[in-house]
mmCIF file of C-alpha atoms in Angstrom:
data_model
loop_
_atom_site.group_PDB
_atom_site.id
_atom_site.type_symbol
_atom_site.label_atom_id
_atom_site.label_comp_id
_atom_site.label_asym_id
_atom_site.label_seq_id
_atom_site.Cartn_x
_atom_site.Cartn_y
_atom_site.Cartn_z
ATOM 1 C CA UNK C 294 -0.096 0.235 0.301
ATOM 2 C CA UNK C 295 1.256 3.669 -0.925
ATOM 3 C CA UNK C 296 1.930 5.713 2.162
ATOM 4 C CA UNK C 297 -0.386 8.680 2.144
ATOM 5 C CA UNK C 298 1.428 11.993 1.704
ATOM 6 C CA UNK C 299 1.982 13.528 5.111
ATOM 7 C CA UNK C 300 0.073 17.199 5.590
ATOM 8 C CA UNK C 301 2.044 18.610 7.851
ATOM 9 C CA UNK C 302 6.525 18.461 8.092
ATOM 10 C CA UNK C 303 7.611 15.266 9.521
ATOM 11 C CA UNK C 304 10.324 15.413 11.986
ATOM 12 C CA UNK C 305 13.015 15.100 9.953
ATOM 13 C CA UNK C 306 15.557 11.420 9.371
ATOM 14 C CA UNK C 307 18.445 13.585 11.909
ATOM 15 C CA UNK C 308 16.105 14.372 14.812
ATOM 16 C CA UNK C 309 17.316 12.600 17.808
ATOM 17 C CA UNK C 310 15.334 9.967 18.372
ATOM 18 C CA UNK C 311 18.042 7.525 20.407
ATOM 19 C CA UNK C 312 16.205 8.261 23.996
ATOM 20 C CA UNK C 313 13.121 6.477 24.823
ATOM 21 C CA UNK C 314 11.811 9.843 26.452
ATOM 22 C CA UNK C 315 12.317 11.896 22.743
ATOM 23 C CA UNK C 316 10.774 8.900 21.175
ATOM 24 C CA UNK C 317 7.580 8.887 23.273
ATOM 25 C CA UNK C 318 7.084 12.835 22.841
ATOM 26 C CA UNK C 319 7.832 12.291 19.609
ATOM 27 C CA UNK C 320 5.502 9.789 18.782
ATOM 28 C CA UNK C 321 2.651 11.942 20.781
ATOM 29 C CA UNK C 322 3.182 14.873 18.991
ATOM 30 C CA UNK C 323 2.476 12.393 15.595
ATOM 31 C CA UNK C 324 -0.537 10.902 16.741
ATOM 32 C CA UNK C 325 -1.775 14.157 17.571
ATOM 33 C CA UNK C 326 -1.170 15.574 14.472
ATOM 34 C CA UNK C 327 -2.411 12.666 13.033
ATOM 35 C CA UNK C 328 -5.642 12.765 15.052
ATOM 36 C CA UNK C 329 -5.791 16.506 14.140
ATOM 37 C CA UNK C 330 -5.834 15.635 10.210
ATOM 38 C CA UNK C 331 -7.731 12.637 10.078
ATOM 39 C CA UNK C 332 -10.307 13.508 12.836
ATOM 40 C CA UNK C 333 -10.673 10.391 14.079
ATOM 41 C CA UNK C 334 -8.697 8.472 16.594
ATOM 42 C CA UNK C 335 -9.272 5.197 15.219
ATOM 43 C CA UNK C 336 -7.666 5.953 11.665
ATOM 44 C CA UNK C 337 -4.762 7.908 13.372
ATOM 45 C CA UNK C 338 -3.859 4.942 15.592
ATOM 46 C CA UNK C 339 -3.717 2.710 12.361
ATOM 47 C CA UNK C 340 -1.623 5.404 10.720
ATOM 48 C CA UNK C 341 1.032 6.010 13.470
ATOM 49 C CA UNK C 342 1.062 1.884 13.747
ATOM 50 C CA UNK C 343 1.781 1.768 9.605
ATOM 51 C CA UNK C 344 4.494 4.806 9.730
ATOM 52 C CA UNK C 345 6.403 3.955 13.065
ATOM 53 C CA UNK C 346 6.055 -0.275 13.166
ATOM 54 C CA UNK C 347 5.002 -0.064 16.697
ATOM 55 C CA UNK C 348 2.273 -2.504 18.039
ATOM 56 C CA UNK C 349 -1.489 -1.134 18.049
ATOM 57 C CA UNK C 350 -1.895 -1.764 22.246
ATOM 58 C CA UNK C 351 1.049 1.018 22.097
ATOM 59 C CA UNK C 352 -0.454 3.478 19.984
ATOM 60 C CA UNK C 353 -3.363 3.047 21.630
ATOM 61 C CA UNK C 354 -1.656 4.097 25.049
ATOM 62 C CA UNK C 355 0.028 7.077 23.528
ATOM 63 C CA UNK C 356 -3.748 8.036 22.419
ATOM 64 C CA UNK C 357 -4.666 7.682 26.346
ATOM 65 C CA UNK C 358 -1.535 10.067 27.020
ATOM 66 C CA UNK C 359 -3.402 12.494 24.948
ATOM 67 C CA UNK C 360 -6.639 12.200 27.082
ATOM 68 C CA UNK C 361 -8.553 10.406 23.782
ATOM 69 C CA UNK C 362 -9.403 6.886 23.734
ATOM 70 C CA UNK C 363 -10.398 4.827 20.692
ATOM 71 C CA UNK C 364 -14.241 4.123 20.590
ATOM 72 C CA UNK C 365 -13.961 0.435 21.798
ATOM 73 C CA UNK C 366 -12.725 1.865 25.571
ATOM 74 C CA UNK C 367 -15.331 4.636 25.503
ATOM 75 C CA UNK C 368 -16.988 3.047 28.203
ATOM 76 C CA UNK C 369 -14.118 1.876 30.003
ATOM 77 C CA UNK C 370 -13.217 5.312 30.461
ATOM 78 C CA UNK C 371 -15.400 6.388 33.422
ATOM 79 C CA UNK C 372 -14.345 3.430 35.457
ATOM 80 C CA UNK C 373 -10.491 2.997 34.196
ATOM 81 C CA UNK C 374 -9.637 6.587 33.652
ATOM 82 C CA UNK C 375 -7.427 7.578 30.613
ATOM 83 C CA UNK C 376 -4.223 6.629 33.270
ATOM 84 C CA UNK C 377 -5.831 2.886 33.915
ATOM 85 C CA UNK C 378 -6.564 2.376 30.029
ATOM 86 C CA UNK C 379 -3.132 2.932 29.178
ATOM 87 C CA UNK C 380 -2.134 0.530 32.466
ATOM 88 C CA UNK C 381 -3.880 -1.821 31.192
ATOM 89 C CA UNK C 382 -2.528 -1.363 27.309
ATOM 90 C CA UNK C 383 0.978 -1.211 28.869
ATOM 91 C CA UNK C 384 0.389 -4.906 31.154
ATOM 92 C CA UNK C 385 1.524 -8.146 30.386
ATOM 93 C CA UNK C 386 -0.843 -11.111 31.898
ATOM 94 C CA UNK C 387 -0.885 -15.033 31.858
ATOM 95 C CA UNK C 388 -3.701 -16.937 31.970
ATOM 96 C CA UNK C 389 -3.037 -20.382 32.998
ATOM 97 C CA UNK C 390 -5.928 -22.520 32.077
ATOM 98 C CA UNK C 391 -8.165 -21.676 29.571
ATOM 99 C CA UNK C 392 -11.482 -24.088 30.481
ATOM 100 C CA UNK C 393 -14.567 -22.737 32.094
ATOM 101 C CA UNK C 394 -12.812 -19.647 34.276
ATOM 102 C CA UNK C 395 -10.383 -18.781 31.754
ATOM 103 C CA UNK C 396 -12.135 -18.135 28.490
ATOM 104 C CA UNK C 397 -14.423 -15.473 30.529
ATOM 105 C CA UNK C 398 -11.263 -14.180 31.827
ATOM 106 C CA UNK C 399 -9.709 -14.160 28.654
ATOM 107 C CA UNK C 400 -12.656 -12.516 27.025
ATOM 108 C CA UNK C 401 -12.949 -9.430 29.525
ATOM 109 C CA UNK C 402 -9.568 -8.862 29.989
ATOM 110 C CA UNK C 403 -9.127 -8.431 26.063
ATOM 111 C CA UNK C 404 -12.492 -6.326 26.029
ATOM 112 C CA UNK C 405 -11.058 -4.005 28.666
ATOM 113 C CA UNK C 406 -7.838 -3.757 26.441
ATOM 114 C CA UNK C 407 -5.018 -5.538 28.396
ATOM 115 C CA UNK C 408 -1.890 -5.096 25.604
ATOM 116 C CA UNK C 409 -0.323 -9.045 26.246
ATOM 117 C CA UNK C 410 -2.369 -11.912 27.095
ATOM 118 C CA UNK C 411 -1.015 -14.962 27.121
ATOM 119 C CA UNK C 412 -3.109 -18.053 27.509
ATOM 120 C CA UNK C 413 -1.329 -21.631 28.402
ATOM 121 C CA UNK C 414 -3.555 -24.661 28.140
ATOM 122 C CA UNK C 415 -2.452 -27.994 26.891
ATOM 123 C CA UNK C 416 -5.972 -29.365 26.134
ATOM 124 C CA UNK C 417 -8.215 -29.514 23.160
ATOM 125 C CA UNK C 418 -11.835 -29.015 23.595
ATOM 126 C CA UNK C 419 -14.186 -32.152 24.103
ATOM 127 C CA UNK C 420 -18.083 -32.274 24.512
ATOM 128 C CA UNK C 421 -18.138 -32.111 28.106
ATOM 129 C CA UNK C 422 -17.000 -28.320 27.988
ATOM 130 C CA UNK C 423 -19.823 -27.421 25.932
ATOM 131 C CA UNK C 424 -22.167 -26.507 29.226
ATOM 132 C CA UNK C 425 -19.718 -24.051 30.796
ATOM 133 C CA UNK C 426 -16.553 -22.957 28.696
ATOM 134 C CA UNK C 427 -16.836 -19.899 26.591
ATOM 135 C CA UNK C 428 -14.857 -21.033 23.515
ATOM 136 C CA UNK C 429 -16.537 -24.461 23.644
ATOM 137 C CA UNK C 430 -19.151 -24.699 20.780
ATOM 138 C CA UNK C 431 -19.749 -27.221 18.012
ATOM 139 C CA UNK C 432 -17.179 -25.897 15.472
ATOM 140 C CA UNK C 433 -14.007 -25.796 18.538
ATOM 141 C CA UNK C 434 -14.642 -29.332 19.578
ATOM 142 C CA UNK C 435 -11.173 -31.176 19.133
ATOM 143 C CA UNK C 436 -8.908 -28.369 18.478
ATOM 144 C CA UNK C 437 -6.525 -26.599 20.844
ATOM 145 C CA UNK C 438 -7.983 -24.183 23.418
ATOM 146 C CA UNK C 439 -4.945 -21.837 23.088
ATOM 147 C CA UNK C 440 -5.704 -21.845 19.064
ATOM 148 C CA UNK C 441 -9.429 -21.163 19.653
ATOM 149 C CA UNK C 442 -8.675 -18.472 22.077
ATOM 150 C CA UNK C 443 -6.142 -16.751 19.909
ATOM 151 C CA UNK C 444 -8.773 -16.869 16.939
ATOM 152 C CA UNK C 445 -11.592 -15.671 19.058
ATOM 153 C CA UNK C 446 -9.288 -12.343 20.619
ATOM 154 C CA UNK C 447 -8.305 -11.735 17.155
ATOM 155 C CA UNK C 448 -11.936 -10.959 16.223
ATOM 156 C CA UNK C 449 -12.500 -8.613 19.652
ATOM 157 C CA UNK C 450 -9.601 -6.374 19.614
ATOM 158 C CA UNK C 451 -6.818 -6.776 17.112
ATOM 159 C CA UNK C 452 -4.706 -4.654 19.828
ATOM 160 C CA UNK C 453 -4.265 -7.128 21.973
ATOM 161 C CA UNK C 454 -1.402 -9.522 21.452
ATOM 162 C CA UNK C 455 -2.481 -13.114 22.115
ATOM 163 C CA UNK C 456 0.237 -15.663 22.797
ATOM 164 C CA UNK C 457 -0.741 -19.212 23.138
ATOM 165 C CA UNK C 458 1.539 -21.871 24.872
ATOM 166 C CA UNK C 459 -0.288 -25.234 24.279
ATOM 167 C CA UNK C 460 1.397 -26.905 27.509
ATOM 168 C CA UNK C 461 0.772 -27.830 30.989
ATOM 169 C CA UNK C 462 2.212 -24.910 33.226
ATOM 170 C CA UNK C 463 4.730 -27.049 34.726
ATOM 171 C CA UNK C 464 6.278 -27.698 31.235
ATOM 172 C CA UNK C 465 7.114 -23.763 30.867
ATOM 173 C CA UNK C 466 10.233 -22.616 30.473
ATOM 174 C CA UNK C 467 11.580 -19.597 33.230
ATOM 175 C CA UNK C 468 11.258 -17.286 30.099
ATOM 176 C CA UNK C 469 7.782 -17.579 29.846
ATOM 177 C CA UNK C 470 7.246 -15.571 32.740
ATOM 178 C CA UNK C 471 9.801 -12.509 31.217
ATOM 179 C CA UNK C 472 7.608 -9.382 31.744
ATOM 180 C CA UNK C 473 4.453 -10.750 33.384
ATOM 181 C CA UNK C 474 2.888 -8.755 35.551
ATOM 182 C CA UNK C 475 -0.017 -10.789 36.401
ATOM 183 C CA UNK C 476 -0.960 -14.510 36.510
ATOM 184 C CA UNK C 477 -4.626 -15.924 36.654
ATOM 185 C CA UNK C 478 -4.969 -19.146 38.156
ATOM 186 C CA UNK C 479 -7.862 -20.674 36.121
ATOM 187 C CA UNK C 480 -6.381 -24.393 37.250
ATOM 188 C CA UNK C 481 -8.544 -27.218 38.025
ATOM 189 C CA UNK C 482 -6.269 -29.321 40.019
ATOM 190 C CA UNK C 483 -4.970 -28.885 43.192
ATOM 191 C CA UNK C 484 -0.770 -29.928 42.826
ATOM 192 C CA UNK C 485 -0.990 -27.783 39.580
ATOM 193 C CA UNK C 486 -2.570 -24.624 41.691
ATOM 194 C CA UNK C 487 0.502 -25.202 44.304
ATOM 195 C CA UNK C 488 3.196 -25.392 41.583
ATOM 196 C CA UNK C 489 1.384 -22.199 40.409
ATOM 197 C CA UNK C 490 2.142 -20.366 43.555
ATOM 198 C CA UNK C 491 5.674 -21.877 43.596
ATOM 199 C CA UNK C 492 5.821 -19.954 40.195
ATOM 200 C CA UNK C 493 4.493 -16.922 41.510
ATOM 201 C CA UNK C 494 7.116 -16.930 44.543
ATOM 202 C CA UNK C 495 9.749 -17.551 42.458
ATOM 203 C CA UNK C 496 9.245 -14.551 39.721
ATOM 204 C CA UNK C 497 7.147 -12.249 42.692
ATOM 205 C CA UNK C 498 4.162 -12.004 40.748
ATOM 206 C CA UNK C 499 1.101 -12.266 42.315
ATOM 207 C CA UNK C 500 -1.774 -14.880 41.345
ATOM 208 C CA UNK C 501 -6.009 -14.306 40.940
ATOM 209 C CA UNK C 502 -6.623 -17.601 41.978
ATOM 210 C CA UNK C 503 -9.841 -18.772 41.240
ATOM 211 C CA UNK C 504 -12.173 -22.058 41.709
ATOM 212 C CA UNK C 505 -15.432 -23.380 41.420
ATOM 213 C CA UNK C 506 -17.647 -26.535 42.277
ATOM 214 C CA UNK C 507 -21.270 -26.812 41.841
ATOM 215 C CA UNK C 508 -23.041 -23.209 43.020
ATOM 216 C CA UNK C 509 -19.608 -22.465 45.119
ATOM 217 C CA UNK C 510 -16.659 -20.379 44.040
ATOM 218 C CA UNK C 511 -13.750 -18.856 45.849
ATOM 219 C CA UNK C 512 -11.549 -15.850 44.682
ATOM 220 C CA UNK C 513 -7.899 -14.626 46.192
ATOM 221 C CA UNK C 514 -5.347 -12.549 45.080
ATOM 222 C CA UNK C 515 -2.171 -14.671 45.941
ATOM 223 C CA UNK C 516 0.617 -12.132 46.867
ATOM 224 C CA UNK C 517 4.436 -13.623 46.460
ATOM 225 C CA UNK C 518 5.433 -15.045 50.212
ATOM 226 C CA UNK C 519 1.691 -15.481 51.258
ATOM 227 C CA UNK C 520 1.741 -19.170 51.205
ATOM 228 C CA UNK C 521 -2.436 -18.513 50.617
ATOM 229 C CA UNK C 522 -3.041 -21.581 48.431
ATOM 230 C CA UNK C 523 -0.987 -23.985 50.835
ATOM 231 C CA UNK C 524 -3.279 -22.341 53.915
ATOM 232 C CA UNK C 525 -6.317 -22.853 51.649
ATOM 233 C CA UNK C 526 -5.845 -26.626 50.391
ATOM 234 C CA UNK C 527 -3.286 -27.916 52.643
ATOM 235 C CA UNK C 528 -2.692 -31.630 51.687
ATOM 236 C CA UNK C 529 -5.841 -32.323 50.258
ATOM 237 C CA UNK C 530 -5.972 -33.472 46.462
ATOM 238 C CA UNK C 531 -9.849 -33.204 45.120
ATOM 239 C CA UNK C 532 -12.096 -30.321 45.782
ATOM 240 C CA UNK C 533 -16.298 -30.546 46.047
ATOM 241 C CA UNK C 534 -16.362 -30.762 41.820
ATOM 242 C CA UNK C 535 -15.754 -33.898 41.837
ATOM 243 C CA UNK C 536 -18.826 -34.779 43.339
ATOM 244 C CA UNK C 537 -21.168 -31.423 41.855
ATOM 245 C CA UNK C 538 -19.574 -30.816 38.624
ATOM 246 C CA UNK C 539 -19.541 -27.448 37.209
ATOM 247 C CA UNK C 540 -23.056 -25.614 35.786
ATOM 248 C CA UNK C 541 -22.300 -23.019 33.565
ATOM 249 C CA UNK C 542 -23.499 -19.966 35.675
ATOM 250 C CA UNK C 543 -20.489 -20.390 38.551
ATOM 251 C CA UNK C 544 -17.729 -20.174 36.125
ATOM 252 C CA UNK C 545 -18.945 -16.873 34.462
ATOM 253 C CA UNK C 546 -19.570 -15.340 37.904
ATOM 254 C CA UNK C 547 -15.954 -16.201 39.428
ATOM 255 C CA UNK C 548 -14.225 -15.484 36.403
ATOM 256 C CA UNK C 549 -15.888 -12.047 36.560
ATOM 257 C CA UNK C 550 -14.638 -11.404 40.253
ATOM 258 C CA UNK C 551 -11.021 -12.814 39.268
ATOM 259 C CA UNK C 552 -11.055 -10.053 36.244
ATOM 260 C CA UNK C 553 -11.973 -7.247 38.615
ATOM 261 C CA UNK C 554 -9.284 -8.277 41.519
ATOM 262 C CA UNK C 555 -7.164 -8.560 39.049
ATOM 263 C CA UNK C 556 -7.744 -5.176 37.135
ATOM 264 C CA UNK C 557 -7.293 -3.873 40.965
ATOM 265 C CA UNK C 558 -3.983 -5.423 41.392
ATOM 266 C CA UNK C 559 -2.555 -4.025 37.724
ATOM 267 C CA UNK C 560 -3.836 -0.451 38.564
ATOM 268 C CA UNK C 561 -2.565 -0.201 42.147
ATOM 269 C CA UNK C 562 -5.902 -0.047 43.374
ATOM 270 C CA UNK C 563 -5.540 -3.463 45.746
ATOM 271 C CA UNK C 564 -4.299 -3.465 49.422
ATOM 272 C CA UNK C 565 -1.892 -6.486 50.118
ATOM 273 C CA UNK C 566 -4.423 -8.212 52.057
ATOM 274 C CA UNK C 567 -4.440 -12.075 52.495
ATOM 275 C CA UNK C 568 -7.901 -13.132 51.951
ATOM 276 C CA UNK C 569 -10.387 -15.225 50.517
ATOM 277 C CA UNK C 570 -14.098 -14.472 48.936
ATOM 278 C CA UNK C 571 -16.140 -17.512 49.434
ATOM 279 C CA UNK C 572 -19.376 -17.309 46.819
ATOM 280 C CA UNK C 573 -22.537 -19.623 47.877
ATOM 281 C CA UNK C 574 -25.007 -18.706 44.696
ATOM 282 C CA UNK C 575 -27.367 -21.487 46.087
ATOM 283 C CA UNK C 576 -27.931 -19.289 49.089
ATOM 284 C CA UNK C 577 -26.785 -16.317 47.853
ATOM 285 C CA UNK C 578 -24.313 -15.941 50.616
ATOM 286 C CA UNK C 579 -20.827 -14.161 50.042
ATOM 287 C CA UNK C 580 -17.971 -14.454 52.854
ATOM 288 C CA UNK C 581 -14.408 -12.583 53.285
ATOM 289 C CA UNK C 582 -12.301 -14.140 55.273
ATOM 290 C CA UNK C 583 -8.684 -13.621 56.296
ATOM 291 C CA UNK C 584 -6.224 -15.782 56.361
ATOM 292 C CA UNK K 79 -19.118 -20.734 82.147
ATOM 293 C CA UNK K 80 -18.668 -22.992 85.233
ATOM 294 C CA UNK K 81 -18.584 -26.832 84.804
ATOM 295 C CA UNK K 82 -22.123 -27.839 85.715
ATOM 296 C CA UNK K 83 -21.351 -31.830 86.327
ATOM 297 C CA UNK K 84 -23.210 -32.393 82.944
ATOM 298 C CA UNK K 85 -20.102 -32.245 80.901
ATOM 299 C CA UNK K 86 -21.138 -29.234 79.234
ATOM 300 C CA UNK K 87 -19.036 -26.213 79.975
ATOM 301 C CA UNK K 88 -19.457 -24.017 77.010
ATOM 302 C CA UNK K 89 -21.322 -23.010 73.955
ATOM 303 C CA UNK K 90 -19.649 -22.778 70.613
ATOM 304 C CA UNK K 91 -21.862 -21.167 67.563
ATOM 305 C CA UNK K 92 -20.734 -23.191 64.568
ATOM 306 C CA UNK K 93 -21.476 -22.028 60.932
ATOM 307 C CA UNK K 94 -20.835 -24.169 57.910
ATOM 308 C CA UNK K 95 -20.728 -23.211 54.338
ATOM 309 C CA UNK K 96 -21.830 -24.515 50.866
ATOM 310 C CA UNK K 97 -21.929 -28.393 50.302
ATOM 311 C CA UNK K 98 -21.059 -28.518 54.493
ATOM 312 C CA UNK K 99 -24.684 -27.578 54.987
ATOM 313 C CA UNK K 100 -25.557 -30.819 54.636
ATOM 314 C CA UNK K 101 -24.337 -31.794 57.843
ATOM 315 C CA UNK K 102 -26.623 -29.153 59.906
ATOM 316 C CA UNK K 103 -27.973 -25.795 60.223
ATOM 317 C CA UNK K 104 -25.874 -23.049 58.337
ATOM 318 C CA UNK K 105 -25.328 -21.104 61.871
ATOM 319 C CA UNK K 106 -26.298 -23.449 65.332
ATOM 320 C CA UNK K 107 -24.815 -23.159 68.844
ATOM 321 C CA UNK K 108 -23.421 -26.128 70.363
ATOM 322 C CA UNK K 109 -22.760 -27.165 74.107
ATOM 323 C CA UNK K 110 -19.946 -28.621 74.419
ATOM 324 C CA UNK K 111 -17.081 -30.274 76.966
ATOM 325 C CA UNK K 112 -14.404 -28.081 78.038
ATOM 326 C CA UNK K 113 -11.376 -28.656 76.147
ATOM 327 C CA UNK K 114 -13.212 -30.118 72.951
ATOM 328 C CA UNK K 115 -11.024 -29.520 69.924
ATOM 329 C CA UNK K 116 -11.729 -28.484 66.512
ATOM 330 C CA UNK K 117 -11.192 -32.336 65.181
ATOM 331 C CA UNK K 118 -13.186 -33.378 67.782
ATOM 332 C CA UNK K 119 -16.375 -31.230 67.052
ATOM 333 C CA UNK K 120 -15.519 -32.037 63.516
ATOM 334 C CA UNK K 121 -16.225 -35.904 64.557
ATOM 335 C CA UNK K 122 -19.512 -34.865 66.701
ATOM 336 C CA UNK K 123 -20.779 -33.292 63.839
ATOM 337 C CA UNK K 124 -19.753 -36.367 61.758
ATOM 338 C CA UNK K 125 -17.685 -34.323 58.774
ATOM 339 C CA UNK K 126 -14.802 -36.147 57.716
ATOM 340 C CA UNK K 127 -11.997 -33.880 57.774
ATOM 341 C CA UNK K 128 -11.095 -34.174 54.224
ATOM 342 C CA UNK K 129 -14.231 -32.223 53.558
ATOM 343 C CA UNK K 130 -12.777 -29.216 54.913
ATOM 344 C CA UNK K 131 -10.541 -27.085 53.594
ATOM 345 C CA UNK K 132 -10.599 -23.753 55.673
ATOM 346 C CA UNK K 133 -11.570 -23.544 59.440
ATOM 347 C CA UNK K 134 -11.807 -20.232 61.248
ATOM 348 C CA UNK K 135 -11.919 -19.749 64.817
ATOM 349 C CA UNK K 136 -13.570 -16.650 65.237
ATOM 350 C CA UNK K 137 -11.958 -15.825 61.959
ATOM 351 C CA UNK K 138 -8.717 -17.275 62.195
ATOM 352 C CA UNK K 139 -7.196 -19.898 60.542
ATOM 353 C CA UNK K 140 -7.084 -22.789 63.155
ATOM 354 C CA UNK K 141 -5.318 -26.381 63.604
ATOM 355 C CA UNK K 142 -7.690 -29.535 64.391
ATOM 356 C CA UNK K 143 -5.939 -29.854 67.556
ATOM 357 C CA UNK K 144 -6.966 -26.604 68.879
ATOM 358 C CA UNK K 145 -9.056 -26.733 71.852
ATOM 359 C CA UNK K 146 -12.365 -24.426 71.563
ATOM 360 C CA UNK K 147 -13.594 -21.706 74.462
ATOM 361 C CA UNK K 148 -16.885 -20.313 75.476
ATOM 362 C CA UNK K 149 -18.190 -17.592 73.010
ATOM 363 C CA UNK K 150 -16.322 -19.092 69.934
ATOM 364 C CA UNK K 151 -17.239 -19.206 66.507
ATOM 365 C CA UNK K 152 -16.113 -22.215 64.232
ATOM 366 C CA UNK K 153 -16.676 -21.558 60.639
ATOM 367 C CA UNK K 154 -16.188 -24.397 58.058
ATOM 368 C CA UNK K 155 -15.450 -23.908 54.428
ATOM 369 C CA UNK K 156 -15.146 -27.286 51.941
ATOM 370 C CA UNK K 157 -12.075 -27.405 49.218
ATOM 371 C CA UNK K 158 -12.923 -26.023 45.979
ATOM 372 C CA UNK K 159 -10.810 -26.820 42.826
ATOM 373 C CA UNK K 160 -12.640 -26.890 39.498
ATOM 374 C CA UNK K 161 -11.824 -24.584 36.862
#
């Protein structure tokens, strides 16, 4: 595609863009003029991406600096603010387990505009997933969960970079955690959850823990060093979901809680406290216990 | 409360959550002999320890060996691990 002739004088090649601060300012001014020229932030962002070869999520974060949001984030603004939206666009999160909880967690984080989302799951969809897993449908049976999530993300928000890791969390290499700000524990086994707690400690990354069984669920922020999951699970190997199964409404509810807790952590709105939300949707009971 | 000769020395409130409600009322006061531990009480109610993940006495994490005191509240939560 031919590059559009610029309606304003572009900074020359000789301009010093060697320092990050200068480059940030340069890109900001560049986008500002593009917005003035096109009158539309979406077009201006696309032009900035094309002209400067930067990821779209970064271009969108520059728009936040200008106090302008793409339309897709307009209804986030009153809640997250420009600074909050920018932080999300510059965040990198990992979702371990793309099943009942993980699908909903990915969906909401992507719609929020979380910059980099890493999905970890070794499994493929099967018929037993259809009752509750957001990305399980008649077309996705037999496909890798990471692959389906990646396709879905691309149709919702092309500014989000989704990285697929189709393996068990225990098989991830250290480099997979580089730059990760937050990990969502959407796993379905206690030993794997305890392994993930260990990972969070090793890399000093907080976890958002979520678990479901029947009408019941729990959510907690696991701060590195807290050993919260060890306190919850002790030596147990199985939960009540073994008998109660997982109906569709509980994962969606618990995933929503996980995402709100996660966003608060990313935006610095969460105090470091060791507690657990316990939800009983049968009796409409909600408990927060400190551990 | 002083001993009354019938082995009932204290009252403890029990709160059962989620699937543990099948073992009794969600909130109930029980009369117990002094020295009763968390583990003794679980046995008395008939809850297998494997069905309890979180045990709180007056909101604090407690082990099975902990003796209960008059007026305390014991809250029990089951393990939940599905995803």
